[in-house]
Amino acid sequence: MGKLAYFFFIAGCCIAMLGINSCANIIPPSGGPRDSLPPVLVNALPKDSALKFSAKKIVLTFDEYVQLDNNMNANLIVSPYPVNIPTVENKLKTVTVYLRDSLRPNTTYSINFGNGVKDVNEGNIAKNLTYVFSTGDHIDNGTLSGTVTIAETGKKDSTLLVLLHSNLSDTSIRKNNPVYLTRLDSAGRFRFMYIAPGTYNVFVLPDEYSKKYDDSTKMFAFLNAPVTIDSTTQPVTLYAYREFEPKEKGQGAGGGSGNKKKNAREQPKLQMITSVGQGPQDLLLPFMVTFPATKIGTFDSTKIVLSDTNYTPLKGYTFSADTTMKIFSLHYNWAENEPYRIVVQKDAFSDTTGLTLEKNDTLSFKTKRESEYGSIRLHFNNLDLSKNPVLLLLQSDKITTSVPLRTNEWYQKLFRPGDYEIRILHDDNKNGVWNPGSYAGKRQPEVVITIPRKLTIKANFDNEVDINL
């Protein structure tokens, strides 16, 4: 049918249907369904799993045009671990690997491309793409799988590496490169394949250049004993930790000096911040006094008086300072919905230069109602009391509650409403806090279990929850 005839045919259809319906819009054909299939390897030269391999380059051909990830070296894992990482290039449907190391005799090699190879159109990744060859007459079949958990949080970190050392000296992880390494997946799992059967030490380190445990502030994990790897080796579990936290960078020798410059006419002041301006006093917390700009040299708790609204002094409260001498806490068994006053004499606090408050101050505030809290009762199923469990409740990754558990049930009458993360600490040394491991002392870190459910506390409600471990 010619174009002109086709036009009159369509026009006639529209006219004929005017009494029934309007003419439909003409929609151009779509481009078809989205390509969701990854590139498929159709040929390898030399062939995959080749024996007595001696080539200097490997050419992989796919069924479609492919491209390499911009950071190919971060994706590529070569085992055994090479001195020089191979160079990888691609053109059209091929990926070429140029080997830059001399190959060891009678050795099985594997090249895992990670997420480094994908198609051009949709970026579909050729996952689990691994090329294997041997310079000997067989492919090694040793395997090792397992999981890595962050000991302090019970969570996973897919950025870490698992390393195998055939040198079983304690100093090997500090001085030598690993023989094999692999990455974790998003669930903290790993799997080594094509490993030469033998005995290895197993470690965990961050994915960085050195591949050595040369800094005790690095995330690290180790097994207490070497593992003999063959085709039937059982899975292992490692708990990663930092033995010491990295030190925060200081301001330097001249840091902050500009803030200390004062106008010649301005007199220095001791700045005090209290919890009065933060709404009603929390029944579960102390009254807080903070000096953000300076460290307090001396304070006299007798010059800080808690009273009722008639200025009648109350009894049974205590005052304490934190280690920085900047935060002070007044502890008292608060009554609900009750007004209080705190009288602070101007010389109750003085900084290290002797500077005091400008004048006496009276702070008035009221406490919250009990109805603003909820009660909480937790039932723990399969809780192992022999591991000295400690209940940890967190908000925004900060511990708000830490309670040693003596039975399978825990109850608190007043608890702040909100959503909480639940963890259980196995407190080996019974000191109430998590402790890291020590490779030098061959001591594993204490283990924390994260409960995969959120705890929601409602105000003015009896919150009762069963927790399965």
Coordinates of C-alpha atoms in Angstrom, one line a residue:
M1 CA 0.0 0.0 0.0
G2 CA 1.4 3.4 -1.0
K3 CA 1.8 6.3 1.4
L4 CA -1.1 8.2 -0.2
A5 CA -3.5 5.2 -0.2
Y6 CA -2.5 4.5 3.4
F7 CA -3.4 8.1 4.4
F8 CA -6.9 7.8 2.8
F9 CA -7.5 4.4 4.4
I10 CA -6.8 5.8 7.9
A11 CA -8.9 9.0 7.2
G12 CA -11.8 6.8 6.1
C13 CA -11.6 4.8 9.3
C14 CA -11.8 7.9 11.4
I15 CA -14.7 9.4 9.5
A16 CA -16.6 6.1 9.6
M17 CA -16.3 6.0 13.4
L18 CA -17.2 9.6 14.2
G19 CA -20.6 8.6 15.4
I20 CA -19.2 6.0 17.7
N21 CA -15.8 7.2 18.9
S22 CA -13.0 9.6 18.2
C23 CA -10.0 8.5 16.1
A24 CA -7.3 6.9 18.2
N25 CA -3.9 8.4 18.6
I26 CA -1.2 6.7 16.4
I27 CA 1.6 5.6 18.8
P28 CA 5.0 4.8 17.4
P29 CA 6.4 1.3 18.1
S30 CA 8.4 1.0 21.3
G31 CA 12.0 0.0 21.4
G32 CA 11.2 -3.4 22.9
P33 CA 11.9 -4.7 26.4
R34 CA 14.9 -3.4 28.3
D35 CA 18.0 -5.6 28.0
S36 CA 18.5 -7.2 31.5
L37 CA 20.8 -10.0 30.4
P38 CA 24.5 -9.8 31.3
P39 CA 27.3 -10.4 28.8
V40 CA 28.0 -14.0 28.1
L41 CA 31.5 -15.3 27.7
V42 CA 31.5 -17.3 24.4
N43 CA 35.3 -17.9 23.9
A44 CA 38.5 -17.7 25.8
L45 CA 42.0 -17.9 24.3
P46 CA 43.8 -19.8 25.9
K47 CA 40.7 -21.8 26.9
D48 CA 39.4 -21.5 30.5
S49 CA 40.9 -24.1 32.9
A50 CA 43.9 -24.6 30.5
L51 CA 46.8 -26.8 31.8
K52 CA 50.5 -26.2 31.3
F53 CA 49.6 -22.5 30.7
S54 CA 52.5 -20.3 29.4
A55 CA 50.8 -17.4 27.6
K56 CA 51.4 -13.8 28.4
K57 CA 47.9 -12.6 27.5
I58 CA 44.4 -13.9 27.7
V59 CA 41.6 -12.8 25.3
L60 CA 38.0 -13.2 26.4
T61 CA 35.2 -12.8 23.8
F62 CA 31.6 -12.0 24.7
D63 CA 28.3 -12.2 22.9
E64 CA 27.8 -8.4 22.9
Y65 CA 29.8 -5.2 23.2
V66 CA 31.3 -4.8 26.6
Q67 CA 33.0 -2.1 28.7
L68 CA 35.3 -2.0 31.8
D69 CA 34.5 -0.4 35.1
N70 CA 36.4 2.9 35.5
N71 CA 38.2 1.4 38.5
M72 CA 39.0 -2.0 37.1
N73 CA 42.0 -2.6 39.4
A74 CA 39.7 -2.4 42.5
N75 CA 37.5 -5.1 41.0
L76 CA 40.2 -7.5 39.9
I77 CA 41.4 -10.2 42.2
V78 CA 44.2 -12.4 41.1
S79 CA 45.2 -15.5 43.0
P80 CA 47.9 -16.3 44.0
Y81 CA 48.4 -12.6 44.9
P82 CA 50.7 -11.1 42.2
V83 CA 53.6 -8.7 42.6
N84 CA 52.2 -6.7 39.6
I85 CA 48.5 -6.5 38.9
P86 CA 47.7 -7.5 35.3
T87 CA 46.7 -4.9 32.8
V88 CA 43.1 -5.2 31.4
E89 CA 41.9 -3.6 28.2
N90 CA 38.8 -4.0 26.1
K91 CA 37.7 -3.4 22.5
L92 CA 34.2 -4.1 21.2
K93 CA 33.3 -7.6 22.3
T94 CA 36.7 -8.6 23.7
V95 CA 38.5 -8.2 27.0
T96 CA 42.3 -8.7 27.0
V97 CA 44.4 -9.4 30.1
Y98 CA 48.1 -8.8 29.9
L99 CA 50.0 -10.8 32.6
R100 CA 52.9 -8.8 34.1
D101 CA 54.4 -11.4 36.5
S102 CA 56.5 -14.5 35.8
L103 CA 54.2 -17.4 36.5
R104 CA 55.1 -20.0 39.2
P105 CA 55.5 -23.6 38.1
N106 CA 52.8 -26.1 39.0
T107 CA 50.5 -23.4 40.2
T108 CA 46.7 -22.9 39.7
Y109 CA 45.8 -19.2 39.0
S110 CA 42.4 -17.6 39.1
I111 CA 41.4 -14.1 37.8
N112 CA 38.1 -12.8 39.3
F113 CA 36.8 -9.7 37.5
G114 CA 34.3 -8.7 40.2
N115 CA 31.9 -6.2 38.8
G116 CA 34.5 -4.9 36.3
V117 CA 32.9 -6.2 33.0
K118 CA 29.5 -5.0 31.8
D119 CA 27.6 -4.5 28.6
V120 CA 27.7 -1.2 26.8
N121 CA 24.0 -0.5 26.5
E122 CA 22.5 -1.1 29.9
G123 CA 25.5 -1.7 32.1
N124 CA 24.5 -5.3 33.0
I125 CA 27.4 -6.8 35.0
A126 CA 29.0 -10.1 34.1
K127 CA 28.9 -11.4 37.7
N128 CA 31.0 -14.3 39.0
L129 CA 33.3 -14.0 35.9
T130 CA 36.4 -16.0 36.8
Y131 CA 39.1 -17.3 34.5
V132 CA 41.2 -20.2 35.7
F133 CA 44.4 -21.8 34.5
S134 CA 47.3 -23.9 35.7
T135 CA 51.0 -23.9 34.9
G136 CA 51.0 -27.6 36.0
D137 CA 49.0 -30.7 34.9
H138 CA 46.0 -30.2 37.2
I139 CA 43.6 -27.5 38.7
D140 CA 43.9 -27.3 42.5
N141 CA 40.6 -27.9 44.2
G142 CA 41.1 -26.5 47.7
T143 CA 38.2 -24.4 49.0
L144 CA 37.5 -22.3 52.1
S145 CA 34.3 -20.4 52.8
G146 CA 33.0 -18.5 55.8
T147 CA 31.6 -15.2 57.2
V148 CA 33.1 -12.1 58.8
T149 CA 31.1 -10.1 61.4
I150 CA 32.1 -6.7 63.0
A151 CA 32.5 -7.8 66.6
E152 CA 31.4 -4.6 68.2
T153 CA 28.2 -4.2 66.3
G154 CA 27.2 -7.6 65.0
K155 CA 26.9 -6.1 61.5
K156 CA 28.6 -6.8 58.2
D157 CA 31.1 -4.8 56.2
S158 CA 31.5 -5.8 52.5
T159 CA 34.6 -3.5 52.1
L160 CA 36.9 -5.9 54.0
L161 CA 39.3 -8.5 52.5
V162 CA 40.0 -12.0 53.7
L163 CA 43.7 -13.1 53.4
L164 CA 45.5 -16.4 53.4
H165 CA 49.1 -16.7 54.5
S166 CA 51.1 -19.9 54.0
N167 CA 53.9 -18.5 56.1
L168 CA 52.6 -19.4 59.6
S169 CA 54.9 -17.0 61.5
D170 CA 53.0 -14.5 63.7
T171 CA 54.9 -11.7 62.0
S172 CA 53.9 -12.7 58.4
I173 CA 50.8 -10.6 58.4
R174 CA 52.9 -7.5 59.4
K175 CA 55.7 -8.1 56.9
N176 CA 54.5 -10.3 53.9
N177 CA 51.9 -10.1 51.3
P178 CA 49.2 -12.8 51.4
V179 CA 49.2 -15.8 49.1
Y180 CA 45.5 -15.6 48.4
L181 CA 42.9 -12.9 49.1
T182 CA 39.2 -12.4 48.4
R183 CA 36.4 -9.9 49.0
L184 CA 33.3 -10.2 51.1
D185 CA 29.8 -10.0 49.7
S186 CA 27.0 -7.8 51.1
A187 CA 26.1 -10.5 53.7
G188 CA 29.7 -10.7 54.9
R189 CA 30.3 -14.1 53.2
F190 CA 33.5 -15.2 51.4
R191 CA 34.6 -18.2 49.4
F192 CA 38.1 -19.2 48.2
M193 CA 38.4 -21.6 45.3
Y194 CA 41.2 -23.2 43.4
I195 CA 43.5 -23.1 46.5
A196 CA 46.6 -25.2 46.6
P197 CA 45.9 -27.8 49.5
G198 CA 47.9 -26.8 52.6
T199 CA 47.9 -25.1 55.9
Y200 CA 47.2 -21.3 56.1
N201 CA 46.6 -18.6 58.6
V202 CA 43.4 -16.6 57.9
F203 CA 43.1 -12.9 58.5
V204 CA 40.8 -9.9 57.7
L205 CA 42.0 -6.4 56.7
P206 CA 40.6 -3.3 55.0
D207 CA 40.9 -3.2 51.2
E208 CA 43.9 -1.0 50.9
Y209 CA 47.3 -0.9 49.3
S210 CA 49.5 -2.4 52.0
K211 CA 47.5 -5.7 52.6
K212 CA 49.4 -5.8 56.0
Y213 CA 48.5 -5.4 59.6
D214 CA 50.8 -2.5 60.2
D215 CA 48.4 -0.3 62.2
S216 CA 46.4 -1.4 65.3
T217 CA 43.7 1.1 64.4
K218 CA 42.8 -0.9 61.3
M219 CA 39.9 -3.2 61.2
F220 CA 41.4 -6.7 61.7
A221 CA 40.4 -10.3 62.4
F222 CA 42.3 -13.6 62.9
L223 CA 41.7 -17.2 63.6
N224 CA 43.3 -18.6 66.7
A225 CA 44.9 -21.5 64.8
P226 CA 45.9 -22.2 61.2
V227 CA 43.4 -24.0 58.9
T228 CA 44.3 -27.0 56.7
I229 CA 42.6 -26.4 53.3
D230 CA 41.5 -29.1 50.9
S231 CA 38.3 -29.9 49.0
T232 CA 36.3 -30.6 52.2
T233 CA 37.4 -27.8 54.6
Q234 CA 34.6 -26.7 56.9
P235 CA 33.4 -23.0 56.9
V236 CA 35.0 -20.6 59.4
T237 CA 33.7 -17.5 61.2
L238 CA 35.9 -14.4 62.0
Y239 CA 35.1 -11.4 64.1
A240 CA 36.7 -8.1 63.0
Y241 CA 37.6 -5.3 65.5
R242 CA 39.9 -2.3 66.0
E243 CA 42.2 -2.8 68.9
F244 CA 42.5 1.0 69.2
E245 CA 40.4 3.8 67.8
P246 CA 42.1 6.3 65.5
K247 CA 43.1 9.5 67.2
E248 CA 41.2 12.6 66.2
K249 CA 43.2 15.1 64.4
G250 CA 44.0 18.1 66.5
Q251 CA 43.9 21.7 65.5
G252 CA 47.7 21.9 65.4
A253 CA 50.0 24.3 67.2
G254 CA 48.2 27.4 66.1
G255 CA 44.7 25.9 65.8
G256 CA 41.9 28.0 67.3
S257 CA 44.2 30.9 68.3
G258 CA 42.0 33.2 66.4
N259 CA 39.0 32.3 68.6
K260 CA 40.9 33.3 71.7
K261 CA 41.6 36.8 70.6
K262 CA 39.4 39.2 72.5
N263 CA 38.5 42.8 71.9
A264 CA 40.5 44.9 74.3
R265 CA 37.3 46.2 75.9
E266 CA 35.6 42.8 76.1
Q267 CA 35.9 41.1 79.5
P268 CA 36.2 37.3 79.5
K269 CA 33.1 35.4 80.6
L270 CA 32.6 31.8 81.9
Q271 CA 29.8 30.4 79.7
M272 CA 27.5 27.9 81.3
I273 CA 24.8 25.9 79.5
T274 CA 22.1 24.0 81.4
S275 CA 19.3 21.5 80.4
V276 CA 16.7 24.1 81.4
G277 CA 16.2 25.3 77.9
Q278 CA 15.6 21.8 76.5
G279 CA 12.1 21.4 77.8
P280 CA 10.8 19.5 80.9
Q281 CA 13.4 17.6 82.9
D282 CA 13.7 13.9 81.9
L283 CA 12.7 11.7 84.9
L284 CA 15.4 9.2 83.8
L285 CA 18.3 11.6 83.4
P286 CA 20.4 13.9 85.6
F287 CA 20.2 17.7 85.4
M288 CA 23.1 18.7 83.1
V289 CA 25.5 21.7 83.4
T290 CA 28.0 22.2 80.5
F291 CA 30.9 24.5 79.9
P292 CA 31.6 24.1 76.2
A293 CA 34.4 26.7 75.8
T294 CA 36.6 25.9 78.8
K295 CA 37.8 23.3 81.3
I296 CA 36.7 23.8 84.9
G297 CA 39.6 23.8 87.4
T298 CA 37.5 23.7 90.6
F299 CA 33.9 23.5 91.6
D300 CA 32.2 23.6 95.0
S301 CA 29.0 21.4 95.1
T302 CA 28.0 23.1 98.4
K303 CA 27.3 26.3 96.4
I304 CA 24.8 24.5 94.1
V305 CA 21.5 23.9 95.9
L306 CA 18.5 22.0 94.6
S307 CA 15.2 23.2 96.2
D308 CA 11.5 23.3 95.8
T309 CA 9.6 26.4 94.6
N310 CA 9.8 27.9 98.1
Y311 CA 13.6 27.6 98.1
T312 CA 13.5 24.9 100.7
P313 CA 16.6 22.8 100.1
L314 CA 16.1 19.1 99.1
K315 CA 18.2 16.2 100.2
G316 CA 19.4 13.0 98.5
Y317 CA 21.0 14.5 95.3
T318 CA 24.6 14.2 94.2
F319 CA 26.8 16.1 91.8
S320 CA 29.5 14.6 89.6
A321 CA 31.9 15.7 86.8
D322 CA 32.9 13.8 83.7
T323 CA 36.6 13.2 82.8
T324 CA 36.8 16.4 80.7
M325 CA 35.8 18.6 83.6
K326 CA 33.3 20.3 81.2
I327 CA 30.1 18.4 81.9
F328 CA 28.5 18.2 85.4
S329 CA 25.5 16.1 86.4
L330 CA 23.1 16.6 89.3
H331 CA 21.5 13.2 90.1
Y332 CA 18.1 13.1 91.9
N333 CA 15.1 10.8 92.1
W334 CA 12.8 13.2 90.3
A335 CA 9.1 13.3 91.1
E336 CA 6.8 13.5 88.0
N337 CA 5.3 16.8 86.9
E338 CA 7.0 18.7 89.7
P339 CA 8.6 22.2 89.7
Y340 CA 12.2 22.6 91.0
R341 CA 14.7 25.3 91.4
I342 CA 18.5 25.1 91.4
V343 CA 20.5 28.0 92.9
V344 CA 24.0 28.4 91.6
Q345 CA 26.4 30.8 93.3
K346 CA 28.7 32.6 91.0
D347 CA 31.9 31.1 92.5
A348 CA 30.5 27.5 92.4
F349 CA 32.6 27.0 89.2
S350 CA 35.9 28.5 88.2
D351 CA 38.1 27.6 85.2
T352 CA 41.8 26.9 85.2
T353 CA 42.6 30.7 85.2
G354 CA 40.3 31.4 88.2
L355 CA 37.5 32.9 86.1
T356 CA 34.0 32.5 87.6
L357 CA 30.4 33.1 86.7
E358 CA 29.4 36.8 86.4
K359 CA 26.6 36.5 89.1
N360 CA 24.5 34.1 91.1
D361 CA 21.8 32.3 89.1
T362 CA 18.5 30.6 89.8
L363 CA 17.3 27.9 87.4
S364 CA 13.6 27.0 87.4
F365 CA 12.3 23.9 85.6
K366 CA 9.6 21.3 85.7
T367 CA 9.8 17.5 85.3
K368 CA 8.0 15.3 82.8
R369 CA 4.8 13.3 83.5
E370 CA 5.1 9.5 83.8
S371 CA 2.5 9.2 81.1
E372 CA 5.1 10.5 78.7
Y373 CA 7.0 7.2 79.1
G374 CA 6.1 3.6 78.4
S375 CA 6.9 0.5 80.4
I376 CA 9.0 -2.2 78.8
R377 CA 9.2 -6.0 79.4
L378 CA 11.4 -8.1 77.2
H379 CA 11.3 -11.9 77.1
F380 CA 14.5 -13.6 75.7
N381 CA 14.2 -17.0 74.1
N382 CA 17.4 -19.1 74.0
L383 CA 19.4 -16.6 75.9
D384 CA 22.7 -18.2 77.1
L385 CA 23.3 -16.7 80.6
S386 CA 26.7 -18.4 80.8
K387 CA 28.0 -15.9 78.3
N388 CA 27.3 -13.0 80.6
P389 CA 24.8 -11.3 78.3
V390 CA 24.4 -7.5 78.4
L391 CA 21.4 -5.9 76.7
L392 CA 22.3 -2.9 74.6
L393 CA 19.6 -0.5 73.2
L394 CA 20.7 2.0 70.6
Q395 CA 19.4 5.1 68.8
S396 CA 21.4 6.5 65.8
D397 CA 24.2 4.0 66.6
K398 CA 24.6 5.4 70.1
I399 CA 24.0 3.2 73.2
T400 CA 21.2 4.6 75.3
T401 CA 20.8 1.6 77.6
S402 CA 23.2 -1.0 78.8
V403 CA 21.9 -3.6 81.3
P404 CA 23.5 -6.9 82.4
L405 CA 20.9 -9.7 82.0
R406 CA 20.6 -12.1 85.0
T407 CA 17.4 -13.9 83.8
N408 CA 15.5 -14.4 80.6
E409 CA 13.3 -11.4 81.3
W410 CA 13.9 -7.7 81.8
Y411 CA 11.5 -5.1 82.9
Q412 CA 11.6 -1.3 83.4
K413 CA 8.7 0.8 84.5
L414 CA 9.6 4.0 82.8
F415 CA 11.3 4.1 79.4
R416 CA 11.7 6.8 76.8
P417 CA 9.4 6.3 73.8
G418 CA 11.0 5.8 70.4
D419 CA 12.6 3.2 68.1
Y420 CA 15.6 1.3 69.3
E421 CA 18.1 -1.1 67.8
I422 CA 18.7 -4.2 70.0
R423 CA 22.0 -5.9 70.5
I424 CA 23.3 -8.5 73.0
L425 CA 26.9 -8.3 74.2
H426 CA 28.7 -11.5 75.4
D427 CA 30.6 -9.8 78.2
D428 CA 33.5 -12.2 78.7
N429 CA 35.3 -10.2 81.4
K430 CA 32.0 -9.0 83.0
N431 CA 33.0 -5.3 82.9
G432 CA 29.8 -4.2 81.2
V433 CA 31.4 -2.8 78.0
W434 CA 32.6 -4.3 74.7
N435 CA 36.3 -5.0 74.6
P436 CA 38.4 -5.5 71.4
G437 CA 40.7 -8.4 70.7
S438 CA 44.5 -8.5 70.6
Y439 CA 46.5 -10.3 68.0
A440 CA 49.7 -10.1 70.1
G441 CA 47.9 -11.5 73.1
K442 CA 46.0 -14.1 70.9
R443 CA 42.7 -12.8 72.5
Q444 CA 39.6 -12.6 70.4
P445 CA 37.2 -9.6 70.7
E446 CA 34.0 -9.9 72.7
V447 CA 31.1 -10.7 70.4
V448 CA 27.9 -8.6 69.9
I449 CA 24.8 -10.0 68.4
T450 CA 22.4 -7.7 66.5
I451 CA 18.8 -8.6 66.8
P452 CA 17.2 -8.2 63.3
R453 CA 14.1 -6.4 64.5
K454 CA 13.3 -2.9 65.7
L455 CA 12.1 -2.3 69.2
T456 CA 9.3 0.4 69.3
I457 CA 8.4 1.9 72.7
K458 CA 5.1 3.7 72.8
A459 CA 4.3 6.3 75.5
N460 CA 1.7 5.5 78.2
F461 CA 1.7 1.9 77.0
D462 CA 2.8 -1.5 78.4
N463 CA 5.3 -2.6 75.8
E464 CA 5.9 -6.4 76.0
V465 CA 8.1 -8.1 73.4
D466 CA 9.5 -11.6 72.8
I467 CA 13.0 -11.7 71.4
N468 CA 14.4 -14.9 69.7
L469 CA 18.1 -15.4 69.8

